[in-house]
Coordinates of C-alpha atoms and ligand atoms in Angstrom, one line a residue:
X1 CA 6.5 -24.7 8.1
X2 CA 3.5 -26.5 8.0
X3 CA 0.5 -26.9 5.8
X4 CA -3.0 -28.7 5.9
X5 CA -4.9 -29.6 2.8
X6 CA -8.6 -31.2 2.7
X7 CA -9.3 -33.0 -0.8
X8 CA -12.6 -34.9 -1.1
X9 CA -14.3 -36.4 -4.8
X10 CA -16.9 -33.7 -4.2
X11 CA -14.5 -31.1 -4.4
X12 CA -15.0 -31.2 -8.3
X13 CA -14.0 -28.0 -10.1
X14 CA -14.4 -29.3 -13.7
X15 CA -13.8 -32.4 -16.1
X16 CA -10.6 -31.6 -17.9
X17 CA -10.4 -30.9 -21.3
X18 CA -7.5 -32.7 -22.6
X19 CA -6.6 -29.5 -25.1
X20 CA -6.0 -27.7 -22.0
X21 CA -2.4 -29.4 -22.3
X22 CA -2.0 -28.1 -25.9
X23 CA 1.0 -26.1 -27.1
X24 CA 1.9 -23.6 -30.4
X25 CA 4.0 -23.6 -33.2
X26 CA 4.4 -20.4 -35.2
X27 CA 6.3 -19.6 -38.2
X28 CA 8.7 -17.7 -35.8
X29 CA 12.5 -18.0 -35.6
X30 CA 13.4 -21.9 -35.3
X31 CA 10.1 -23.0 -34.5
X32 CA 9.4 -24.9 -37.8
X33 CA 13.0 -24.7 -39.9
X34 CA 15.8 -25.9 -37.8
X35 CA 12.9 -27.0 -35.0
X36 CA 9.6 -29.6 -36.6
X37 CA 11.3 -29.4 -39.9
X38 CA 14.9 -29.7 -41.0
X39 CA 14.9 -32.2 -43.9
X40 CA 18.4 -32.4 -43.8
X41 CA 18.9 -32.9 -40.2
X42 CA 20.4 -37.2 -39.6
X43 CA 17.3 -37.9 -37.6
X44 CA 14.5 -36.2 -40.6
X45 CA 12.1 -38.7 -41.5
X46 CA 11.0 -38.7 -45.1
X47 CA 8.7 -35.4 -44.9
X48 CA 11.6 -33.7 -43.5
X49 CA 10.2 -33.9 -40.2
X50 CA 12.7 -33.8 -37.1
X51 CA 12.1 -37.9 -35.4
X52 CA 14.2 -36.8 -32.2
X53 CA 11.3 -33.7 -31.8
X54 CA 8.7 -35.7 -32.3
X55 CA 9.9 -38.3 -29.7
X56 CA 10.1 -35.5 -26.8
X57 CA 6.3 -33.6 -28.6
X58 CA 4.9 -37.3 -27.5
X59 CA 6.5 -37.5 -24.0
X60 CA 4.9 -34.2 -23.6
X61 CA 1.5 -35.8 -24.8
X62 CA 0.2 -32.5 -26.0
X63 CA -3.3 -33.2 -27.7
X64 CA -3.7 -29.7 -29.8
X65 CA -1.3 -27.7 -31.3
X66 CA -1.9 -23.9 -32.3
X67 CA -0.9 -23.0 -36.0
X68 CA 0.8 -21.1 -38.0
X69 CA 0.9 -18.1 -36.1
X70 CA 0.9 -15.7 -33.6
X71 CA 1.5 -12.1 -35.3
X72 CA 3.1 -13.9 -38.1
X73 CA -0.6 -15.0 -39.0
X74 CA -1.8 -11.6 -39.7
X75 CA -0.4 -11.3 -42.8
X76 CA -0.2 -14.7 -44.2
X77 CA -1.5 -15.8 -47.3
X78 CA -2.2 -19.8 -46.7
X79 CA -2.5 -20.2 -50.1
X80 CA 1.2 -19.4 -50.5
X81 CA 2.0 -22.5 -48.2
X82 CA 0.2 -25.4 -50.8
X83 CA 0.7 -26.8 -53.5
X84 CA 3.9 -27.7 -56.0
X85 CA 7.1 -26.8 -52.5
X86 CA 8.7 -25.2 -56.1
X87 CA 6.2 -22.8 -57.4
X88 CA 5.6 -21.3 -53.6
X89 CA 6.4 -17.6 -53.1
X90 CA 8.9 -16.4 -50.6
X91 CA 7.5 -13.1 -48.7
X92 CA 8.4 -10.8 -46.5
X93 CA 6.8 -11.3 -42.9
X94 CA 6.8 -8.1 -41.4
X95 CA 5.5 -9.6 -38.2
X96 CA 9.2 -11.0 -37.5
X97 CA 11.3 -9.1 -39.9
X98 CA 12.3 -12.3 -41.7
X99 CA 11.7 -13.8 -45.3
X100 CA 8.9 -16.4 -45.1
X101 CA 10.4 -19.3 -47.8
X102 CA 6.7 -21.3 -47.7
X103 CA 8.4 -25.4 -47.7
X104 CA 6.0 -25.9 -45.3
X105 CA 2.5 -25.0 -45.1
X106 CA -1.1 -26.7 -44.1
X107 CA -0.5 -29.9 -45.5
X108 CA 3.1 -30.3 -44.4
X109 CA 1.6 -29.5 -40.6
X110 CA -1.4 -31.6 -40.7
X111 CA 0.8 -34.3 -41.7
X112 CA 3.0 -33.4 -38.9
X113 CA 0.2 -33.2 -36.1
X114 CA -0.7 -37.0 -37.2
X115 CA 2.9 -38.2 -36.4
X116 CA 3.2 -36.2 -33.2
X117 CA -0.6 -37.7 -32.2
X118 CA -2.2 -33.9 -32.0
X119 CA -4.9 -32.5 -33.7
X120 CA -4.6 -28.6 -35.0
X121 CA -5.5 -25.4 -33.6
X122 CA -6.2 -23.5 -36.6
X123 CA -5.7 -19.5 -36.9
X124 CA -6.9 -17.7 -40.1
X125 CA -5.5 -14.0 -40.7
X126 CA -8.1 -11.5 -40.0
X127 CA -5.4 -8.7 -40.1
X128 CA -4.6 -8.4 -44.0
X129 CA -7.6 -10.7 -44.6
X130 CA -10.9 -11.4 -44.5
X131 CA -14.0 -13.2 -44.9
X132 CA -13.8 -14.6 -48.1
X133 CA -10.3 -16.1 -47.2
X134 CA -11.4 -17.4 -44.4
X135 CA -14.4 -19.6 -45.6
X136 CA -12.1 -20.4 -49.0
X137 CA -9.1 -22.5 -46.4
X138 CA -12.2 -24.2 -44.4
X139 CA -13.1 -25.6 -47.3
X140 CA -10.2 -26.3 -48.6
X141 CA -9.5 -28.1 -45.2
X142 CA -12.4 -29.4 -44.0
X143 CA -14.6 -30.1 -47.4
X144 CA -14.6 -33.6 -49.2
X145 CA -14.5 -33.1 -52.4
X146 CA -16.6 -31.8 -55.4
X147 CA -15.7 -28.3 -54.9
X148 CA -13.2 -25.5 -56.1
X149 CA -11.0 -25.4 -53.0
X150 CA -11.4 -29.1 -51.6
X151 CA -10.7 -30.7 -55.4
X152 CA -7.4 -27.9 -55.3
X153 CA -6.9 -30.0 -51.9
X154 CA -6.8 -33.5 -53.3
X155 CA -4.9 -32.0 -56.9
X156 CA -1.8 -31.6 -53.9
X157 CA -2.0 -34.9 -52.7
X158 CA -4.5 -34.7 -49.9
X159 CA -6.9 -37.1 -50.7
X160 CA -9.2 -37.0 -47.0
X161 CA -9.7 -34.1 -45.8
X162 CA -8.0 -32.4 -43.1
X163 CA -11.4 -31.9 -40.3
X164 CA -9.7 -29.1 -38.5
X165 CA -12.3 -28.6 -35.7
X166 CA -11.2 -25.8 -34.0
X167 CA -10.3 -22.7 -35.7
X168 CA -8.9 -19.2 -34.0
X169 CA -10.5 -15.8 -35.6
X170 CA -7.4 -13.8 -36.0
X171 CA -4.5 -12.9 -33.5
X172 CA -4.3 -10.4 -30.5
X173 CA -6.4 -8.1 -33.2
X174 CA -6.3 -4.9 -30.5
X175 CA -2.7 -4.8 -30.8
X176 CA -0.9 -2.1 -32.7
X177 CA 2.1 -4.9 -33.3
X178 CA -0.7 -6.8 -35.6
X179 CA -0.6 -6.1 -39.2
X180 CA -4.4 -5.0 -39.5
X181 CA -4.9 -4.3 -36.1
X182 CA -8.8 -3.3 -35.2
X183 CA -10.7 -1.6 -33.0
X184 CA -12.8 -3.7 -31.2
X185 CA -16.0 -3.0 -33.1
X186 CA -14.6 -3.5 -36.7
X187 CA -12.7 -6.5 -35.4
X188 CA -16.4 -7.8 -33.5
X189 CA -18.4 -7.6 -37.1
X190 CA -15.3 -9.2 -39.3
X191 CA -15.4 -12.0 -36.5
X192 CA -18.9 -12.7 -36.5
X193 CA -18.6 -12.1 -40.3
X194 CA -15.9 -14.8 -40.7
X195 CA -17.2 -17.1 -37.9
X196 CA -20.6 -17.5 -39.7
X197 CA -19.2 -18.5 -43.2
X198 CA -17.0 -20.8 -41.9
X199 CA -19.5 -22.8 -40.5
X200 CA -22.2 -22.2 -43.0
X201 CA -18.8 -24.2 -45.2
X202 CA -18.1 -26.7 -42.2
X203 CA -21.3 -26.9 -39.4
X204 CA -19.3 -29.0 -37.4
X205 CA -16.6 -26.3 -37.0
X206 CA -16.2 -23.9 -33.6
X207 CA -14.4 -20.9 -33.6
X208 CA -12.4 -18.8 -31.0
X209 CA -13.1 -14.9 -30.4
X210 CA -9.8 -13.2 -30.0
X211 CA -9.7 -11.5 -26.5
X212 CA -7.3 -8.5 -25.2
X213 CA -3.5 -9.5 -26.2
X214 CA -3.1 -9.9 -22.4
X215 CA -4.5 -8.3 -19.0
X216 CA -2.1 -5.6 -19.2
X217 CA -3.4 -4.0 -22.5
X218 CA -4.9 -0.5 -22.8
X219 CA -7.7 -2.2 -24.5
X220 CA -8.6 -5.0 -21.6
X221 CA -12.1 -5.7 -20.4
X222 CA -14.0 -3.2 -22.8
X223 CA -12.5 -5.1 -26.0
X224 CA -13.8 -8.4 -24.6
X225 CA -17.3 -7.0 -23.9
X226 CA -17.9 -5.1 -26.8
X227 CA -16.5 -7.6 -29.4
X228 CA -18.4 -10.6 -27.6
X229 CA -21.2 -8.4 -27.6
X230 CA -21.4 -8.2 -31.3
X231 CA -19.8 -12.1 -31.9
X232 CA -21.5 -13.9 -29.1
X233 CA -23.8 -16.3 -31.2
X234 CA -21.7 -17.2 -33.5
X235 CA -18.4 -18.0 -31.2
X236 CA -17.5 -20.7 -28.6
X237 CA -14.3 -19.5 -27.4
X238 CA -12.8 -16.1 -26.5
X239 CA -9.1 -16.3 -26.0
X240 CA -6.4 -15.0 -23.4
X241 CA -3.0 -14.8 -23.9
X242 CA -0.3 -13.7 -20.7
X243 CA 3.6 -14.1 -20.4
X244 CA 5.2 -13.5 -17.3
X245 CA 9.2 -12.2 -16.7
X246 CA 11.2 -11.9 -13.9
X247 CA 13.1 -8.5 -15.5
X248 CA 13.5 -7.5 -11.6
X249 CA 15.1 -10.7 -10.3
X250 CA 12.7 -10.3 -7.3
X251 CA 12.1 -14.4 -7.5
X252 CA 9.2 -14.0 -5.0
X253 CA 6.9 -11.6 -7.1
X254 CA 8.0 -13.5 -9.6
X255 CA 6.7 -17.2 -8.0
X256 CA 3.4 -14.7 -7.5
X257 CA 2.7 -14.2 -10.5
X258 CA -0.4 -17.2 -10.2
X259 CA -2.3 -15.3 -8.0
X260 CA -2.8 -12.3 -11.0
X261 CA -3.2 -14.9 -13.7
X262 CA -5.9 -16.5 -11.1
X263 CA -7.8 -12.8 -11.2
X264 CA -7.2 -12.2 -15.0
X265 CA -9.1 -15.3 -15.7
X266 CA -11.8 -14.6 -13.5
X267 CA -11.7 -11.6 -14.9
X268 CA -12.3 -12.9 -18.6
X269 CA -14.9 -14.9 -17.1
X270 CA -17.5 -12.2 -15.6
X271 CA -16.9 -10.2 -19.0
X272 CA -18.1 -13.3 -20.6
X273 CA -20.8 -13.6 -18.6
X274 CA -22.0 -10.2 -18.2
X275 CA -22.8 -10.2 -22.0
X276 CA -24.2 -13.4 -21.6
X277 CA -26.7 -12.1 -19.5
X278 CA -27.3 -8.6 -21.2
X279 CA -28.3 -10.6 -24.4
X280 CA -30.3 -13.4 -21.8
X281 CA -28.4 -15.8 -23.9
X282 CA -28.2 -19.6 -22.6
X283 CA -25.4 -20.7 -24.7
X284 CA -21.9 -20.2 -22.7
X285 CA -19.0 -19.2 -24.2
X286 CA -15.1 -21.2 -22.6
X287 CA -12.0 -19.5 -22.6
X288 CA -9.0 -20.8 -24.8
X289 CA -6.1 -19.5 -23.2
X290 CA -3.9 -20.1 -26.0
X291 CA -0.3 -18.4 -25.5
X292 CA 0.8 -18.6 -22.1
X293 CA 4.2 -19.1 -20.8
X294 CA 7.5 -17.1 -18.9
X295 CA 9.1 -14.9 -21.8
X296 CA 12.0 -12.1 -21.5
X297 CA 15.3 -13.8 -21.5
X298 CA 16.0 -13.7 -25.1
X299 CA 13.9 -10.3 -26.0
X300 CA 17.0 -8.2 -27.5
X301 CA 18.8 -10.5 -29.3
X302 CA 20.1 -9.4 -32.4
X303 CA 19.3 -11.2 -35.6
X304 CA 19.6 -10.5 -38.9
X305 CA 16.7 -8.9 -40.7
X306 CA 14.7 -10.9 -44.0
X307 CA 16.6 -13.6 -43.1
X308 CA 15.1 -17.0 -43.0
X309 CA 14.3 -18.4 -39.4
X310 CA 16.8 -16.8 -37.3
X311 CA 17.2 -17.8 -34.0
X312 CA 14.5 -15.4 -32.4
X313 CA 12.6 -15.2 -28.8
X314 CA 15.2 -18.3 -27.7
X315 CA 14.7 -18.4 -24.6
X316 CA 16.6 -20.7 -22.1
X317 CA 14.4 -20.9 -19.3
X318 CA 16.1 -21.7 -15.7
X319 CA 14.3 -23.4 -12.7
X320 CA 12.8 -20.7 -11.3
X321 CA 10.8 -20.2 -14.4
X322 CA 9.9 -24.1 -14.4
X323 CA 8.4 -23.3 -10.7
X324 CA 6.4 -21.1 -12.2
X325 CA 4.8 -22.3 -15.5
X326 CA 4.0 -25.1 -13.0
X327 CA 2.4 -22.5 -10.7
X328 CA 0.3 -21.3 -14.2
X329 CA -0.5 -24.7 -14.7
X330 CA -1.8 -25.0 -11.7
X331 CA -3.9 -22.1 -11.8
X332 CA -5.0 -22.9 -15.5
X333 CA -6.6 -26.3 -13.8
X334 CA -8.1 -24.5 -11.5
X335 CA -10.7 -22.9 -13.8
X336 CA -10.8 -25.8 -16.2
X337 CA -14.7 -25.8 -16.0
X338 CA -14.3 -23.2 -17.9
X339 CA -10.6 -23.0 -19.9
X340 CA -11.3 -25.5 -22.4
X341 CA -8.0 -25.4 -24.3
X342 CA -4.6 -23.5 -23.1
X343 CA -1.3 -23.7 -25.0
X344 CA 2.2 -23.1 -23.7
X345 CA 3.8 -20.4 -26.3
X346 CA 5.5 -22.2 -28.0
X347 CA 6.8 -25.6 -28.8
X348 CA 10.0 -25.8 -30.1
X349 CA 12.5 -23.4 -29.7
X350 CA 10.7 -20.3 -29.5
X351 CA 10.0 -19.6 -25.8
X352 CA 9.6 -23.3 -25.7
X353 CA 10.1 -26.4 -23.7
X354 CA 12.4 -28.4 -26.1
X355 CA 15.5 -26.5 -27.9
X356 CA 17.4 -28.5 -30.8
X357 CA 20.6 -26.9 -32.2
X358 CA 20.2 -26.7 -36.4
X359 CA 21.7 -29.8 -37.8
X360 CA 22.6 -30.8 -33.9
X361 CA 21.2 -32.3 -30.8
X362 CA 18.4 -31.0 -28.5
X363 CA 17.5 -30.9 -24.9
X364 CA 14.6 -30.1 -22.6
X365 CA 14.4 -27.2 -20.3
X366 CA 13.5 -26.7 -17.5
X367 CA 9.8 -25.9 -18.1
X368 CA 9.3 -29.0 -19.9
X369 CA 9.1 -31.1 -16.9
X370 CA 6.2 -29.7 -15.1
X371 CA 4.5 -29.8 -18.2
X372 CA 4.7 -33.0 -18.9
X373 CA 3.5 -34.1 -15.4
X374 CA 0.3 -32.5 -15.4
X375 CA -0.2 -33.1 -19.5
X376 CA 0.4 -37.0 -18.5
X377 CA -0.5 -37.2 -15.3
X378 CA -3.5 -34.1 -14.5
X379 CA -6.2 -36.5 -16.1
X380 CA -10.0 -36.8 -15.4
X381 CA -11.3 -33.9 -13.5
X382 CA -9.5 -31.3 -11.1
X383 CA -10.3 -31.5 -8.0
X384 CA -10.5 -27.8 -5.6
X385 CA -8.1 -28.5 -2.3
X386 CA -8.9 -26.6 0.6
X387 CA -5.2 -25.0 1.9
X388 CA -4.4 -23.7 4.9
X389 CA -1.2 -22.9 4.6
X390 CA 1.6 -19.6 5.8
X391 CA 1.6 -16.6 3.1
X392 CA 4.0 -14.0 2.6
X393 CA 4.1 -10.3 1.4
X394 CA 6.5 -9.2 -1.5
X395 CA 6.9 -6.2 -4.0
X396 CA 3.8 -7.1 -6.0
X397 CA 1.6 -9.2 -4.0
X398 CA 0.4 -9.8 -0.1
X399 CA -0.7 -12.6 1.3
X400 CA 1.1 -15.2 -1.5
X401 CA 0.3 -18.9 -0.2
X402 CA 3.6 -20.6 0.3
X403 CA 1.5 -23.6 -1.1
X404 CA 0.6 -23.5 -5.0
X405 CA -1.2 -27.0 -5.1
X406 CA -4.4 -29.2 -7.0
X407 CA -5.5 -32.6 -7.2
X408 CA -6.7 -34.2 -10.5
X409 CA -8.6 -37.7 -10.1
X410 CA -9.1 -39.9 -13.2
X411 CA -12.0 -42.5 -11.8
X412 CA -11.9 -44.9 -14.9
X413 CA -8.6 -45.6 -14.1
X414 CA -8.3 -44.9 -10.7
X415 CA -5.6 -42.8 -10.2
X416 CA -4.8 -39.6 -9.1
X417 CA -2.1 -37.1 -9.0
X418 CA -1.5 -34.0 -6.5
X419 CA 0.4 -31.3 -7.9
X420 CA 2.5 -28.7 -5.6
X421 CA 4.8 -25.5 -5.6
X422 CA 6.5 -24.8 -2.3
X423 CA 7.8 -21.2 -3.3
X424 CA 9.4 -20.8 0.1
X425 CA 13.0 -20.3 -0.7
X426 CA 14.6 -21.7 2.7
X427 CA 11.9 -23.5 4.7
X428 CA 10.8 -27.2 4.1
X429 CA 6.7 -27.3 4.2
X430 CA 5.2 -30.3 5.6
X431 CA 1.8 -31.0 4.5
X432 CA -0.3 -33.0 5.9
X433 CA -3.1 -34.1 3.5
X434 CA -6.4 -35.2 4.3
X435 CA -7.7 -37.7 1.9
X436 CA -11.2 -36.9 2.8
X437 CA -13.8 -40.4 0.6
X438 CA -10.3 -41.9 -0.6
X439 CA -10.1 -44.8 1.8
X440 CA -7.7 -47.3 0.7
X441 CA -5.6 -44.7 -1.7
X442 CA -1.7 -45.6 -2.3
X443 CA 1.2 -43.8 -3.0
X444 CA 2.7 -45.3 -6.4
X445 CA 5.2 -42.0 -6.9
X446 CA 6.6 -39.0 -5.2
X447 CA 8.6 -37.2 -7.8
X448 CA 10.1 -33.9 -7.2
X449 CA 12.3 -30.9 -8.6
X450 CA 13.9 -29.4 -6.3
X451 CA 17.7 -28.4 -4.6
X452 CA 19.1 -26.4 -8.0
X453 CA 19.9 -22.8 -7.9
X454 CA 17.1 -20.7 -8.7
X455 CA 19.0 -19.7 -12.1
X456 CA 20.3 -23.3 -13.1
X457 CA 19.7 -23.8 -16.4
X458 CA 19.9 -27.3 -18.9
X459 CA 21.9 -27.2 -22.3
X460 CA 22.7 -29.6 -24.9
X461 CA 25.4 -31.3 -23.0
X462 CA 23.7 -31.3 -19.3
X463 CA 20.3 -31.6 -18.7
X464 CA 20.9 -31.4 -14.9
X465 CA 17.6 -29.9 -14.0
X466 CA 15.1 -32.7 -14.2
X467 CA 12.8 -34.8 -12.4
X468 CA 14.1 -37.2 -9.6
X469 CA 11.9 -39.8 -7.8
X470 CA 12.0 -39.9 -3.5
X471 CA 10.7 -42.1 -1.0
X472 CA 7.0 -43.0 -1.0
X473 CA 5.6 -40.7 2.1
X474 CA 4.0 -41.7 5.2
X475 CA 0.4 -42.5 5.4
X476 CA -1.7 -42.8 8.6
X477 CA -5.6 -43.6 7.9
X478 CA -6.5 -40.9 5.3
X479 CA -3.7 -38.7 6.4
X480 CA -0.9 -38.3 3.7
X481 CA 2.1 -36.4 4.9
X482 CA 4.7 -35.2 2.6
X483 CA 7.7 -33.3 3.2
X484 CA 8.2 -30.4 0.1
X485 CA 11.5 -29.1 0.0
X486 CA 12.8 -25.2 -0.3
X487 CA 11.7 -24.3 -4.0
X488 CA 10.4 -27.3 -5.6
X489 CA 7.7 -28.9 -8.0
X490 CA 6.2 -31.6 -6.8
X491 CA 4.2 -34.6 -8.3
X492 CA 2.3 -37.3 -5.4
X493 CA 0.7 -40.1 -7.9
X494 CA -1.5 -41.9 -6.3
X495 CA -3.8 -45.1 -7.4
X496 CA -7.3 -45.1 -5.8
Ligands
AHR501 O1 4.3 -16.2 -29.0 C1 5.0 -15.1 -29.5 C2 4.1 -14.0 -29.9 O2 3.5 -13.5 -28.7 C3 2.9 -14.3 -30.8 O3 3.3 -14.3 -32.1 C4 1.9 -13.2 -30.5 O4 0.6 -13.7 -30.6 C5 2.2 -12.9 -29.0 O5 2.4 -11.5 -28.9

């Protein structure tokens, strides 16, 4: 098969936001005990913190990290995660069914984020909670001192304070899973309630409206309208969350999946919009799509209940699924003029791109490869590529590009990266790349994925699915052709 793409500096979609690489950790199965924390594991640096995690956080180079949870964030208490480790309650977190023991809370984590170079994505509970909470851990975060809440800060050890910029109002709040879940009028007012405290406390603060818990809840569309309606002055963000899952083993829906998440976002964006022109408003309000990622491998496991961090939502993810979080990448660039920060649910262990073993060693999956590319390579802006390429029909979808592909270009430093999918399953596609303004550009890398079986998986003694790098394709003029095999990810690096 063939393919033609145009790409040209004027193609500009969007400077990227560098949180648009960000990730999540919750307090959720092995995510923080046994995952970022395990004092007692050989490689635990003096906080307790796991080295051999950190190493493969910073080879992700993943600049935000969403905290603490998630549903479990709904009922949490963040007071019950400071101070003296020995005077800390343990509670019940009836998000997950677990007992919560509190060794590591806000300080612990913002200790963490420094070592793993990331700055924190802050969630308050607006489920159990409310506004006085919420303006009581801003300025216990974010104040210097002088105060109740920021002196209580520096009596635990924390002399500077924390500057959490960012800061998510609540959790998927529409859902009936949510401890405290809301209708989207009481959950509008207790937003814009919360929202304006906390930055009356911290001016320098934004917030993040939480959105429908994904496009295919009851409450999608009208919750985002009539929430925003009533929040809109006093918010920046308004969040998305979507998983995708492959229950049917029908591998090209599956791959498809991008062109829905494409229209979802859109979607989010004209109800954005539209209240931004009922109210004639001239502030705009991003989109932080922050949970997004392939989950349904693990969903049944059995674990047992109140205890603390079970293995839950472990996920090992096989290259299919890498194919298409790099396909959701993809798609998430291709509105970042408007996504300003995105995280891949989760981290560590919990639907997440690195897995240790408790007390053991770890590996990546799959999915951390594609990630990493476009978090260290997809720099400066994203450019839009015009494709012309063959499409097929499946179950879900019609007219699926065999091509998922962008083009980021990073002028200070004069590279630039093309991204692509082929989600053919037998047929090589051979695109020919027209490199529009880019006279004199060089291939430096061609890396691909590609050649495993759909359902190959890595594990602690085989990471077999990974990167490999090929020959540096042909060039003729401003004509770049590269060969992409049947089912790969592929990564052309280019300096300009
Ligand atoms: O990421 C796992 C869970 O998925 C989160 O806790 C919740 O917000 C979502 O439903």
């Amino acid at each position: 098969m063939k393919a033609k793409v145009t790409l040209a500096k004027e193609f500009k979609i969007g400077e990227i936001d560098k949180r648009i690489y960000g990730s999540f950790i919750e307090h959720l199965g092995r995510a923080v005990y046994g995952g970022i924390y395990e004092p007692s594991h050989p490689t635990a640096d003096e906080n307790g913190f796991r080295q051999d995690v950190i190493d493969l956080v910073k080879k992700l180079n993943v600049p935000i990290v969403r905290y603490p949870g998630g549903n479990f964030v709904s009922g949490y208490n963040w007071e019950d995660g400071v101070g003296p480790v020995e005077k800390r309650p343990k509670r019940l977190d009836l998000a997950w069914g677990t007992t919560e023991p509190n060794l590591f809370g806000t300080n612990e984590f913002m200790k963490w984020c420094r070592k793993a170079d990331s700055d924190c994505l802050m969630a308050i509970n607006l489920g159990t909670r409310g506004v006085e909470e919420a303006r009581n851990i801003v300025e216990y975060c974010n104040h210097k001192s002088g105060t109740y809440w920021s002196d209580l800060r520096i009596s635990h050890g924390v002399k500077e304070p924390h500057n959490v910029k960012t800061w998510c109002l609540g959790n998927e709040m529409d859902g009936g899973w949510q401890m405290g879940a809301k209708t989207a009028t009481e959950y509008g007012r207790l937003a814009l309630e919360a929202s304006k405290v906390m930055k009356w406390t911290d001016n320098t603060i934004e917030t993040v409206l939480c959105g429908s818990s994904s496009r295919n809840s009851s409450t999608f569309g009208q919750w985002e309208v009539e929430s925003l309606d009533i929040a809109y002055d006093n918010v920046d963000y308004v969040s998305l969350h979507q998983y995708y899952e492959n229950r049917a083993d029908d591998i090209q829906s599956f791959l498809a999946k991008s062109l829905e998440l494409d229209e979802f976002i859109y979607s989010v964006i004209c109800a954005v919009d539209y209240v931004k022109a009922k109210k004639r408003s001239k502030k705009t309000v991003n989109l932080s799509f922050d949970e997004w990622n392939v989950w349904y491998h693990s969903n049944n496991a059995p674990y047992e209940r109140w205890s603390v961090a079970p293995p839950r939502l472990e996920d090992i993810y096989n290259f299919e699924d890498a194919l298409v979080v790099g396909s959701m990448l993809i798609t998430l660039l291709r509105h970042c003029d408007r996504i300003k920060i995105a995280c891949l649910a989760q981290l560590v262990n919990v639907i997440a791109p690195i897995f240790t073993k408790t007390g053991g060693g770890i590996f990546e999956q799959t999915i951390f490869y594609p990630f990493m590319h476009l978090s260290n390579y997809g720099r400066g802006v994203a450019l839009k590529p015009l494709v012309d390429c063959p499409k097929y029909d499946c179950k879900e979808f019609t007219d699926v590009p065999y091509l998922e592909t962008i083009a980021t270009y990073d002028e200070e430093k004069g590279e630039m990266a093309i991204f692509c999918v082929n989600k053919s399953l037998e047929e090589k596609l051979c695109v020919d790349f027209n490199m529009l303004d880019f006279n004199g550009f060089k291939v430096t890398e061609f890396i691909s994925m590609d050649g495993y079986d759909k359902k190959a998986e890595n594990n602690f003694d085989n990471v077999s699915v990974k990167p490999h790098s090929n020959p540096v394709p042909q060039t003729d003029n401003n004509i770049l052709t590269v060969e992409l095999q049947p089912l790969s990810w592929n990564v052309i690096k280019l300096s300009v």
